Short mmCIF file of C-alpha atoms and ligand atoms in Angstrom, two decimals:
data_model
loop_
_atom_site.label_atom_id
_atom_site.label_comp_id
_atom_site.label_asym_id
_atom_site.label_seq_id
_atom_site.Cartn_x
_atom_site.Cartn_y
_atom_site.Cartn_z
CA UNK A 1 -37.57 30.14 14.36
CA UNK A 2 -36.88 29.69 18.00
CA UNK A 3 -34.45 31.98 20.32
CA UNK A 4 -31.12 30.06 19.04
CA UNK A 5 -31.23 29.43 14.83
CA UNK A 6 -27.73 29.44 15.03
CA UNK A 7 -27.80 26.12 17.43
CA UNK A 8 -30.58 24.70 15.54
CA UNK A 9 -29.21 24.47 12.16
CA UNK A 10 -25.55 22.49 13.52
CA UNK A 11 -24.97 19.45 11.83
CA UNK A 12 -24.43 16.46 14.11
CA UNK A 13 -21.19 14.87 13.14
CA UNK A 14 -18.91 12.19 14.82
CA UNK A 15 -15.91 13.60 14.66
CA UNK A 16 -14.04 16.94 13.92
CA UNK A 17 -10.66 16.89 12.73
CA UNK A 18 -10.00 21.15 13.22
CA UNK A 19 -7.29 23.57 12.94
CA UNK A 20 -4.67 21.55 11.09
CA UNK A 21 -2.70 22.48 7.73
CA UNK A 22 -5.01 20.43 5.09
CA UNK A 23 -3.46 18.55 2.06
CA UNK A 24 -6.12 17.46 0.74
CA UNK A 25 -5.04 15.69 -2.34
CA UNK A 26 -8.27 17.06 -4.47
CA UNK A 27 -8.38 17.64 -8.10
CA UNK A 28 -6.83 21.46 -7.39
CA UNK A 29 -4.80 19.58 -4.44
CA UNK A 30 -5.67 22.51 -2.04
CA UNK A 31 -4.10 23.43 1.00
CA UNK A 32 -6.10 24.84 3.16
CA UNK A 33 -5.36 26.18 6.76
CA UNK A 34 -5.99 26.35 9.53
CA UNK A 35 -8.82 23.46 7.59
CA UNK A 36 -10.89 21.02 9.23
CA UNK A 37 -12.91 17.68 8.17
CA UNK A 38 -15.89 16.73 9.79
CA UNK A 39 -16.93 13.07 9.72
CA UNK A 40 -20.55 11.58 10.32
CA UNK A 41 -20.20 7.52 10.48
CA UNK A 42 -17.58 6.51 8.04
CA UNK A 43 -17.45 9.03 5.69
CA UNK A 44 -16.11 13.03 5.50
CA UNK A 45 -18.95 15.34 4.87
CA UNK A 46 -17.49 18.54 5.54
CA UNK A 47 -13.96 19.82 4.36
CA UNK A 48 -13.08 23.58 4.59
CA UNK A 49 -11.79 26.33 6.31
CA UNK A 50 -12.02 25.93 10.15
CA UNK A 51 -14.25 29.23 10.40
CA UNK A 52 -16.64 27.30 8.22
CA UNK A 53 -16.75 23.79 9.10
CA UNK A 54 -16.29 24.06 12.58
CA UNK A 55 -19.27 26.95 13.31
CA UNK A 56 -21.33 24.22 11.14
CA UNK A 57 -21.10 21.41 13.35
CA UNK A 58 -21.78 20.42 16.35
CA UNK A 59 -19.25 17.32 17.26
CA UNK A 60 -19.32 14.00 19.02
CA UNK A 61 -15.62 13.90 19.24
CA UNK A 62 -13.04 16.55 18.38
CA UNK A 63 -9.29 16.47 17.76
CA UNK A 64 -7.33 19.17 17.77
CA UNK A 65 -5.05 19.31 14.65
CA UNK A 66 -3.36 22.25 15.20
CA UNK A 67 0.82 22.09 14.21
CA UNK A 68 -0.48 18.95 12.42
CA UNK A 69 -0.40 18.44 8.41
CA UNK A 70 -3.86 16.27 7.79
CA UNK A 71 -3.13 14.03 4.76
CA UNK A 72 -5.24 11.39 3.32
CA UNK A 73 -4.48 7.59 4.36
CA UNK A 74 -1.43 6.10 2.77
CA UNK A 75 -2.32 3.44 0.25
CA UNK A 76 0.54 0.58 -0.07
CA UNK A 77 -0.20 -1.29 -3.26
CA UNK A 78 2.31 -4.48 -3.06
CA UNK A 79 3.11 -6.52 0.08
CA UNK A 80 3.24 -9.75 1.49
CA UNK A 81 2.24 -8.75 4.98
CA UNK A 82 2.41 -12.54 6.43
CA UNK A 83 6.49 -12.30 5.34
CA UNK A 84 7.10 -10.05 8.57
CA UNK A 85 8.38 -13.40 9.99
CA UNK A 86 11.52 -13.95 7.82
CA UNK A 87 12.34 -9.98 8.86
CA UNK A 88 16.04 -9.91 8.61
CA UNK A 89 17.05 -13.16 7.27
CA UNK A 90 17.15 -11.69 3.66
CA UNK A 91 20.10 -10.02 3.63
CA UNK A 92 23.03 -10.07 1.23
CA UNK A 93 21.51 -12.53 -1.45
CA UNK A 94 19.75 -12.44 -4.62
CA UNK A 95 16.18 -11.81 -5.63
CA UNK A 96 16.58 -15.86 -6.82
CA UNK A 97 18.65 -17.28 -3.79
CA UNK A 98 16.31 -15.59 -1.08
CA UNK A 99 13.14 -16.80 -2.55
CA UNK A 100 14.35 -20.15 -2.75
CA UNK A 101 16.88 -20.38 0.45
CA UNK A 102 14.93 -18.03 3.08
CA UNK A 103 11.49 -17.31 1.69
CA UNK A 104 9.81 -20.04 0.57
CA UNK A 105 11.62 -23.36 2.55
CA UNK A 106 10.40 -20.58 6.10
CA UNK A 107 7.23 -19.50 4.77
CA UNK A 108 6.12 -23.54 3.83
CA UNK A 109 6.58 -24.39 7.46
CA UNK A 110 3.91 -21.20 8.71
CA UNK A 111 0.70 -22.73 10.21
CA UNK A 112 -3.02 -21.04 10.20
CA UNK A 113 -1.82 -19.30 13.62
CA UNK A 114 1.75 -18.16 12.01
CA UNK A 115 0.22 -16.81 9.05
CA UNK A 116 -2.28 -14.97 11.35
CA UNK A 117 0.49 -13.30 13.59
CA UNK A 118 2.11 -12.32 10.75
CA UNK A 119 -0.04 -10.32 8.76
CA UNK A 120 -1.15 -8.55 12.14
CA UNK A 121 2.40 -7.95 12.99
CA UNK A 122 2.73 -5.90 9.44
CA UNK A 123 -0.71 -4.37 9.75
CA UNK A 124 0.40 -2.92 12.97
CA UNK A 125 3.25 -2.06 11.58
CA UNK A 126 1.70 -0.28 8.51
CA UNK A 127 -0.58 1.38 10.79
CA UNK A 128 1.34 3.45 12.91
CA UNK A 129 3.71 4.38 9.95
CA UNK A 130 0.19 6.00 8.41
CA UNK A 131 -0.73 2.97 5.92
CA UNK A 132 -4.56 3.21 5.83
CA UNK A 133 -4.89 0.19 2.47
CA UNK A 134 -2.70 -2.01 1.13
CA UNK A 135 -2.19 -4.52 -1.27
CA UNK A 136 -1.47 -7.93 -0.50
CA UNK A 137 -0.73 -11.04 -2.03
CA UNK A 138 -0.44 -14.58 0.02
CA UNK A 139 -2.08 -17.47 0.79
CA UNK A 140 -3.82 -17.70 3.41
CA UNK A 141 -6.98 -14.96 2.53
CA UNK A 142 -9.24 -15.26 5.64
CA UNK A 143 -6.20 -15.18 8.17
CA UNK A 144 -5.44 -12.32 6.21
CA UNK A 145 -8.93 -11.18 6.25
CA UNK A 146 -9.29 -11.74 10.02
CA UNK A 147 -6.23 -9.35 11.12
CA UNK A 148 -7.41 -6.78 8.84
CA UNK A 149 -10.62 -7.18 10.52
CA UNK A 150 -8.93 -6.70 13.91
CA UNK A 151 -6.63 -3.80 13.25
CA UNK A 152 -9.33 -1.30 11.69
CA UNK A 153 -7.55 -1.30 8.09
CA UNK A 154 -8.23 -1.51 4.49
CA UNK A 155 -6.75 -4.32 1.79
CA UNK A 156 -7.32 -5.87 -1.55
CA UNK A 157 -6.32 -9.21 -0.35
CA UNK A 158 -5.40 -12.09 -2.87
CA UNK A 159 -4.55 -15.79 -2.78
CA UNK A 160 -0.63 -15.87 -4.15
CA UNK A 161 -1.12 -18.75 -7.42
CA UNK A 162 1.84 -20.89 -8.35
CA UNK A 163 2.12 -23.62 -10.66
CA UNK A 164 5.47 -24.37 -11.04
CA UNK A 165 4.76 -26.10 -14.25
CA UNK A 166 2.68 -28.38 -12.53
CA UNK A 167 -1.33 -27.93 -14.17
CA UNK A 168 -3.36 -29.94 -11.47
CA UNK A 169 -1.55 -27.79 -8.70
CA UNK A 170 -2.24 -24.19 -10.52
CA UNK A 171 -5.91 -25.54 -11.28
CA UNK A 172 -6.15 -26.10 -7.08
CA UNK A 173 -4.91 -22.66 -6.37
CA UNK A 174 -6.86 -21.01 -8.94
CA UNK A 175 -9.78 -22.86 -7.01
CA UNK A 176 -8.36 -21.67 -3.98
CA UNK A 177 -8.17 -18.10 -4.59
CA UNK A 178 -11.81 -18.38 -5.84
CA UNK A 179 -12.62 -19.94 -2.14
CA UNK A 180 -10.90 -16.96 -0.44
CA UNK A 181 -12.47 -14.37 -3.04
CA UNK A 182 -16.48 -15.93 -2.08
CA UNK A 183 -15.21 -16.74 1.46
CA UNK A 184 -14.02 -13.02 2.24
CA UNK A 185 -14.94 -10.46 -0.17
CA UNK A 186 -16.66 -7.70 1.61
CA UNK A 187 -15.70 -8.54 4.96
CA UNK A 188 -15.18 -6.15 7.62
CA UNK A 189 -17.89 -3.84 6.73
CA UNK A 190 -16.40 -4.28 3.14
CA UNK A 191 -13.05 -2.97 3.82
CA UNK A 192 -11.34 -6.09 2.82
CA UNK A 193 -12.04 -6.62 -1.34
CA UNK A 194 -10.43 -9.98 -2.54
CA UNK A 195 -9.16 -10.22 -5.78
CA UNK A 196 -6.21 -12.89 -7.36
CA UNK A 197 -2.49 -12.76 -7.62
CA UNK A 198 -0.74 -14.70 -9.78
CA UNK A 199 2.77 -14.82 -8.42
CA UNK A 200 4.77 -14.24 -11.98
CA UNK A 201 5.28 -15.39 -15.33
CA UNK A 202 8.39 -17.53 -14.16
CA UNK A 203 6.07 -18.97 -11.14
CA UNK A 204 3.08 -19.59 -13.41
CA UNK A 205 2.38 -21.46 -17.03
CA UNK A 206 0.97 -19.55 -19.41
CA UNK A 207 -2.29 -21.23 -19.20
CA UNK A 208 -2.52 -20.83 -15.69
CA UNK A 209 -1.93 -16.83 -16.38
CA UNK A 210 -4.38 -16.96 -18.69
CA UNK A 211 -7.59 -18.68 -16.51
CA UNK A 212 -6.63 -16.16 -14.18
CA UNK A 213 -7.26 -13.15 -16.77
CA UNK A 214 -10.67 -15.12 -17.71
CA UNK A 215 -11.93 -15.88 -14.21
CA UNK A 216 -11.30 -11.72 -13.14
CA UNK A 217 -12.59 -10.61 -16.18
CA UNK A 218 -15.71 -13.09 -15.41
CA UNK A 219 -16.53 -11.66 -12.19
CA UNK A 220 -14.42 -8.11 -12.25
CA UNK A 221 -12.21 -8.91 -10.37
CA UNK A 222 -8.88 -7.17 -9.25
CA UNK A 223 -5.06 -8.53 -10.04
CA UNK A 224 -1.38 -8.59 -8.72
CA UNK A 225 1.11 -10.07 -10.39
CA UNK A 226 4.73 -9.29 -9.77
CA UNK A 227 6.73 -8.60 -13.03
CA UNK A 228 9.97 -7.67 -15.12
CA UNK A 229 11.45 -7.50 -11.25
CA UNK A 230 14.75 -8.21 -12.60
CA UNK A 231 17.20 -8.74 -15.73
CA UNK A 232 17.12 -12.67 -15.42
CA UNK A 233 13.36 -12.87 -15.12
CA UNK A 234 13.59 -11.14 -18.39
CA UNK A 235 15.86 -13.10 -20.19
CA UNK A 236 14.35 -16.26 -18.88
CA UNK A 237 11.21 -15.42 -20.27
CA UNK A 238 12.11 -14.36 -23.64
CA UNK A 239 14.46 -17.72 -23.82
CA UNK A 240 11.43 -20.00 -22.50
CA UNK A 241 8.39 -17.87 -24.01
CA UNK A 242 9.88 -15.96 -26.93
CA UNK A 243 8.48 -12.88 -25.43
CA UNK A 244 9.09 -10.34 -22.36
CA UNK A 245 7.03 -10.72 -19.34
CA UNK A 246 5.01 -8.02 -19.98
CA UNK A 247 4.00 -9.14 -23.71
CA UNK A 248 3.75 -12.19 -21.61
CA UNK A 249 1.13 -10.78 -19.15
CA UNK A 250 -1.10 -8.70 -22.38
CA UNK A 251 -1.39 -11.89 -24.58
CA UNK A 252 -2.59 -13.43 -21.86
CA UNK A 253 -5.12 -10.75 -20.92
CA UNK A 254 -3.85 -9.82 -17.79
CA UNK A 255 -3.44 -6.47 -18.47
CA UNK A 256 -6.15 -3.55 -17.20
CA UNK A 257 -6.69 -1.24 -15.19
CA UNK A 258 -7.61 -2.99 -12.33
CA UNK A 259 -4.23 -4.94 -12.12
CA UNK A 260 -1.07 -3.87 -10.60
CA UNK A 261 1.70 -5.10 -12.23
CA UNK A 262 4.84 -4.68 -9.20
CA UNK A 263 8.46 -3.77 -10.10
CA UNK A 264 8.19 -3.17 -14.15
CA UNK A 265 12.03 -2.23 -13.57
CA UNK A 266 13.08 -3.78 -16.70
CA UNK A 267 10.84 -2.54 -19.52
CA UNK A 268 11.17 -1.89 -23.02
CA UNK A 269 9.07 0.19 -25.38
CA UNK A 270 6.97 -2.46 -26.37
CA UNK A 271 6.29 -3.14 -23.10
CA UNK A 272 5.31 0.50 -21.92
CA UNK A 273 3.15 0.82 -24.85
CA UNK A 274 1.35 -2.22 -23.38
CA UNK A 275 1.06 -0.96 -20.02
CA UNK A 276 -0.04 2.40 -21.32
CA UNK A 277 -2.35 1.09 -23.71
CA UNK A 278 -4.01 -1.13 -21.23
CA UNK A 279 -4.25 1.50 -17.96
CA UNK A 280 -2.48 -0.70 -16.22
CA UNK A 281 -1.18 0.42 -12.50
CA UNK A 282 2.67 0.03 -12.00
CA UNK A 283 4.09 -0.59 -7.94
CA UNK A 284 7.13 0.68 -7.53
CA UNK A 285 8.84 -1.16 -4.85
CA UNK A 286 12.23 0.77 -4.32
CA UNK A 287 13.41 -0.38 -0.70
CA UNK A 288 12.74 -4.29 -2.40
CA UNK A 289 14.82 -3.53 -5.48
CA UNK A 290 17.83 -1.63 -3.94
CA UNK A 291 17.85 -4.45 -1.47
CA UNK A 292 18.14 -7.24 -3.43
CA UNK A 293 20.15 -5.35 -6.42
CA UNK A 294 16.96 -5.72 -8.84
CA UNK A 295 17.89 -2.24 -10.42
CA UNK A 296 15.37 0.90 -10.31
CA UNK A 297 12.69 1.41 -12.20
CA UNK A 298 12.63 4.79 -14.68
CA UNK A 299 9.18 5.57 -12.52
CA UNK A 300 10.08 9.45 -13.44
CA UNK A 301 9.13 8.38 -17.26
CA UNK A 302 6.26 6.51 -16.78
CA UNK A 303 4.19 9.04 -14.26
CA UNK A 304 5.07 11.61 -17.20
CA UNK A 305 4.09 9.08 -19.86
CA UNK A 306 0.63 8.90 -17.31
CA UNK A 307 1.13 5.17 -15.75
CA UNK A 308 -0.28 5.29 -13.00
CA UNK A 309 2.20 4.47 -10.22
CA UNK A 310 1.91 3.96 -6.95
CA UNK A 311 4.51 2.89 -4.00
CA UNK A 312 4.90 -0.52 -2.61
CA UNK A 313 6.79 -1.66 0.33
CA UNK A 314 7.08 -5.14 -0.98
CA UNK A 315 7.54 -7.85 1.97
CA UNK A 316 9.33 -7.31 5.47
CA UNK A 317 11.36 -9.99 3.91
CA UNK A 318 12.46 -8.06 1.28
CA UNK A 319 12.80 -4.66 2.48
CA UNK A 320 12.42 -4.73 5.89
CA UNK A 321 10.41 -2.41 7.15
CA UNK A 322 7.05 -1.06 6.04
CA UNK A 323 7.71 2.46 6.73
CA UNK A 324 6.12 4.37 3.49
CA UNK A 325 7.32 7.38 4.13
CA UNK A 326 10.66 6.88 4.28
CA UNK A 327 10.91 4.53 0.87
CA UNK A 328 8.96 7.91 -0.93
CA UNK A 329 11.98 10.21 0.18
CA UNK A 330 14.13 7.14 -1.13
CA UNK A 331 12.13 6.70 -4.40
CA UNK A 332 12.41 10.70 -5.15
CA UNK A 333 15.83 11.14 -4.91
CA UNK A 334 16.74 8.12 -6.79
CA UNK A 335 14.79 9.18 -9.59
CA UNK A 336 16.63 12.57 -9.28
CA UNK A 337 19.97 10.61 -9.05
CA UNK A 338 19.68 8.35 -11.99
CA UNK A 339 18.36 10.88 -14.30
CA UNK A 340 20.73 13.72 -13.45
CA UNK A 341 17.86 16.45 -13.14
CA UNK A 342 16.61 17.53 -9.88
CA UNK A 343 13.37 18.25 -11.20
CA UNK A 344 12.26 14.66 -11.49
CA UNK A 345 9.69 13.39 -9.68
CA UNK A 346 8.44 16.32 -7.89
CA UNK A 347 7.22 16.35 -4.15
CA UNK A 348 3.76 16.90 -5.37
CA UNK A 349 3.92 13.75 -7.84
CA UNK A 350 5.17 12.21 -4.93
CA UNK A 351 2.34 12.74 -2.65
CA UNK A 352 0.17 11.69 -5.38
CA UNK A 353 2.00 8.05 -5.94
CA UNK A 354 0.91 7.45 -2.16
CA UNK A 355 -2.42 8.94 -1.82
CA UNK A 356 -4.14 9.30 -5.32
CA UNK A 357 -2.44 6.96 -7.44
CA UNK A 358 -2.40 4.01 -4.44
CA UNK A 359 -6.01 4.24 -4.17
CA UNK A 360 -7.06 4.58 -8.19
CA UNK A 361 -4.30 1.08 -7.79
CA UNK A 362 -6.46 -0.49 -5.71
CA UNK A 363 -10.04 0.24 -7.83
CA UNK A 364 -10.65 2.40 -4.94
CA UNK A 365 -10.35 6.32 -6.19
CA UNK A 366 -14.33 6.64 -5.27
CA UNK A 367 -13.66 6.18 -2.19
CA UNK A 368 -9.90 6.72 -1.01
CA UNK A 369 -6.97 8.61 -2.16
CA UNK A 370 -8.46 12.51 -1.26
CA UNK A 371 -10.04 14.47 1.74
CA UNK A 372 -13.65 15.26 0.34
CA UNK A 373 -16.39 14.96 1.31
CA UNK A 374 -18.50 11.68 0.08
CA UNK A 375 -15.03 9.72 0.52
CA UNK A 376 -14.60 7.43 3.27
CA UNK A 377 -12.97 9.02 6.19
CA UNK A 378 -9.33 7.47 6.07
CA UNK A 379 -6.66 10.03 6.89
CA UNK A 380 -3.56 10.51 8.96
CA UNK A 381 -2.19 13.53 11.04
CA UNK A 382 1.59 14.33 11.15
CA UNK A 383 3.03 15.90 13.98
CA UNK A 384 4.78 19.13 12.64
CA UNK A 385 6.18 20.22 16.32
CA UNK A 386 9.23 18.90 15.74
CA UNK A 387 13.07 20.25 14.95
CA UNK A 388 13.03 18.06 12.10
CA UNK A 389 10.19 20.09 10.26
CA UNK A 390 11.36 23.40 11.79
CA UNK A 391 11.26 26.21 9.83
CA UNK A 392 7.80 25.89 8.59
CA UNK A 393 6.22 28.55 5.71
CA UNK A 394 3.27 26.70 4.55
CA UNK A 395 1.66 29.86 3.19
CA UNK A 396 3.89 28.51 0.45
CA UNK A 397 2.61 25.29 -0.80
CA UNK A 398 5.62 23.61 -1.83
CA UNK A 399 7.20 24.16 1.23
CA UNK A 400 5.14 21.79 3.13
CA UNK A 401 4.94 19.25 -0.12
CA UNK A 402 8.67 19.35 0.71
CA UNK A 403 8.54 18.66 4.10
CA UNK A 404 5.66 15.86 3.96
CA UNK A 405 8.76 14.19 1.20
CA UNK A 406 11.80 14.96 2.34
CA UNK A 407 11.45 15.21 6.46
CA UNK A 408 9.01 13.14 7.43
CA UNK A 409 8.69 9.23 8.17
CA UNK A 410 6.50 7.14 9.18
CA UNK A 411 7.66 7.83 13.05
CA UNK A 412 6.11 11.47 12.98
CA UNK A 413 2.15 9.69 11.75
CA UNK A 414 0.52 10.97 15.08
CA UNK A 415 -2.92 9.93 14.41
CA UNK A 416 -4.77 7.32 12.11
CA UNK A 417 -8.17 7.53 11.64
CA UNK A 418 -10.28 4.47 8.86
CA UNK A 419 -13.44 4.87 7.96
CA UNK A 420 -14.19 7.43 10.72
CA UNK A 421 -12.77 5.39 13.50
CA UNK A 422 -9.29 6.30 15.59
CA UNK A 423 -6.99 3.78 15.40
CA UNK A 424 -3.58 5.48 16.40
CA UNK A 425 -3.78 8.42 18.33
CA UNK A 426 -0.47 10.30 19.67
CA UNK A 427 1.68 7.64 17.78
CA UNK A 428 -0.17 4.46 19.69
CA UNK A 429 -2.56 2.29 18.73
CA UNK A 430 -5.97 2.72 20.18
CA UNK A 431 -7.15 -0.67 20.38
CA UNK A 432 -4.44 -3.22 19.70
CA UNK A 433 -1.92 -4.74 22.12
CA UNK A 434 1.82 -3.83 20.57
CA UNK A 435 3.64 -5.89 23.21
CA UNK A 436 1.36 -9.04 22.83
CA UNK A 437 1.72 -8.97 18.95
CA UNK A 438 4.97 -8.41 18.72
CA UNK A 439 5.46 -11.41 21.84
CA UNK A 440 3.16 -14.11 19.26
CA UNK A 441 4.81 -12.73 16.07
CA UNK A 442 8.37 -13.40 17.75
CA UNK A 443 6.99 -17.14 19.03
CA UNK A 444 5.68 -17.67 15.64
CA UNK A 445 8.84 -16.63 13.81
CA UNK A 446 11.31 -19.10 15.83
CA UNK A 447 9.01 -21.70 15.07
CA UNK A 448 8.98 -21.35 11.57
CA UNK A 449 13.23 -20.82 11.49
CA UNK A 450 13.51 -24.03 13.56
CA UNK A 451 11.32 -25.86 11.32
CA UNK A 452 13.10 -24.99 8.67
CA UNK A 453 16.32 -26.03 9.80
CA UNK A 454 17.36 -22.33 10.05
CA UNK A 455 18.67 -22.06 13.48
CA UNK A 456 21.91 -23.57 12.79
ZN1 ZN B 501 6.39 -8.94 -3.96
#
């Protein structure tokens, strides 16, 4: 009908992502270029080859992704985002003595307003190194809540429970984390989902472990819980509970697939078989163990074995920075190193650990974790003009799997994009202040040191 059928039948769309090399993560994890995704609110409805998305549509915004590998939003799946105020002050001690000499005596002193700062600093952090979700686990939920609110991004937030042996205080942070979950759950247009965290096995009593299995089972909810981080944690367990922390963790129902156990660098048999058995979702924090001498988990194995494994940062305390690309590179050639075979952990299976896997970690796969359409439009453009990625042959496939893993950080992320909205474009945030965050996070941090009697 009409003069122009062409015009008429263009889908309106809000943005066009065109011309760019595609990963797209899918089920065949096709490459496509020159590929572009077109995006009508928050979600992709269009993924293809330029010639046919882009003659399809008729866009409200366009960016040009040419020289630019489009990638799906990086998931981080274990983090304590508030922790970006003790950066630095980690070094050079044990898992045990920085917890209980840095970590906790500087964290006890943060206020609503410290907290806040905190978790925005990371966020920001995260997103111009390409982190579209992470994981977090703090007190503190609607602070939390409220900077993820403010920078655009996604998390499964949940309230850190400790006991310390001490029933009446694990029963008030059980409650707690039950506040934060009806409190916040859903906020942000639903891009925050709360779930619990109970800290450990050597943090927790059993009981306490176990009302937290009951109370996400009651209302399907999702879990963190760090575990088998190191060899003492292990051996402390088995001496206290007869048991490793794992076996721990399934007899008291903990296990699932909607928990992410973090670290599982010491396991035994038994305790794979659990994990396995139960679909539970491993983080595997790398920068966090090397720093603080934890060991390295046999990751390699368990992806093979078909854990599903994702990559955490861990805290800025801990690691320090939350720059996932760069811990990936780290994570595959330690696997390669350890095991003596060069095949290990492929750049593929890589890609996967931060894309797929991090969003199936999360209870997200519907909706994260690939570019297709019907998922929500969170994805990331990397800047290929660059000597660092130069030579480029991406009509072979593993060539640019091997440049995503082995050349790039989180310093070449160009563009973020969440739910259909930019948030970083040309390696700057779109709507956030850097030098006013970093300014309160700074102000905030010296506070916190002074109070605790950690500025000499
Ligand atoms: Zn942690």
């Amino acid at each position: 009908m009409g003069e122009q059928p062409a015009a008429q039948s263009l889908r309106a769309v809000d943005l066009l992502i065109s011309g760019g090399y595609l990963a797209t993560q899918d089920d065949q994890r096709r490459v496509i270029y020159p590929g572009s995704v077109a995006v009508a609110g928050s979600k992709i409805v269009a993924v293809g080859p330029s010639s046919a998305v882009d003659l399809g549509c008729a866009p409200r915004q366009r960016l040009d992704a040419h020289e630019h590998v489009v990638l799906p939003g990086l998931v981080n799946i274990h983090g304590h985002a508030s922790n970006s105020l003790i950066r630095g002050l980690g070094g050079d001690r044990s898992l045990h003595d920085w917890l209980h000499q840095v970590c906790w005596p500087c964290m006890a002193q943060a206020g609503d307003e410290d907290l806040y700062q905190g978790v925005l600093l990371s966020a920001l952090e995260m997103l111009l190194n390409g982190v579209t979700a992470f994981a977090d686990m703090w007190p503190g939920v609607p602070l939390s809540a409220s900077a993820v609110a403010a920078t655009g991004q996604r998390a499964v937030l949940a309230h850190n429970i400790k006991d310390f042996g001490d029933a009446r205080r694990g029963e008030a942070e059980l409650q707690a984390a039950l506040d934060a979950w009806r409190q916040c759950d859903g906020h942000a247009d639903g891009r925050v989902v709360v779930g619990l965290g109970p800290h450990s096995v050597y943090t927790c009593r059993p009981e306490l472990l176990a009302a937290c299995a009951a109370e996400a089972a009651r209302h399907n909810l999702h879990l963190q819980i760090h575990g088998s981080e190191t060899r003492q944690e292990v051996e402390e367990c088995r001496a206290q509970h007869g048991c490793s922390p794992i076996e721990l963790m399934a007899a008291c129902g903990l296990l699932g697939a909607r928990t992410i156990v973090a670290h599982a660098v010491h396991v035994n048999q038994t305790d794979l078989t659990l994990l396995l058995g139960s679909r539970t979702n491993v983080s595997h924090n790398i920068a966090s163990n090397l720093k603080l001498a934890s060991g390295i988990a046999p990751v390699d194995r368990y992806l093979q074995l078909g854990l599903c494994v994702g990559l955490g940062t861990d805290g800025p305390g801990s690691n320090d920075s939350l720059n996932l690309l760069a811990d990936l590179k780290l994570a595959t050639l330690l696997q390669k190193a350890i095991s003596q075979d060069a095949t290990c952990l492929p750049a593929q299976t890589a890609l996967d650990m931060v894309t797929r896997h991090g969003a199936q970690a999360l209870g997200l796969a519907e909706h994260l974790g690939s570019l297709e359409p019907g998922k929500q439009a969170d994805l990331i453009l990397i800047d290929l003009d660059q000597p660092h990625f130069t030579p480029r042959h991406f009509d072979r496939p593993d060539n640019i799997l091997s440049h995503l893993v082995t050349c790039a950080t989180g310093a070449d992320v160009d563009t973020v994009v969440v739910a259909g909205r930019v948030l970083v474009r040309h390696g700057q945030p779109v709507h956030l202040d850097c030098a006013d965050i970093q300014a309160r996070a700074q102000a905030s941090s010296r506070r916190l040191l002074q109070a605790a009697g950690l500025l000499g």
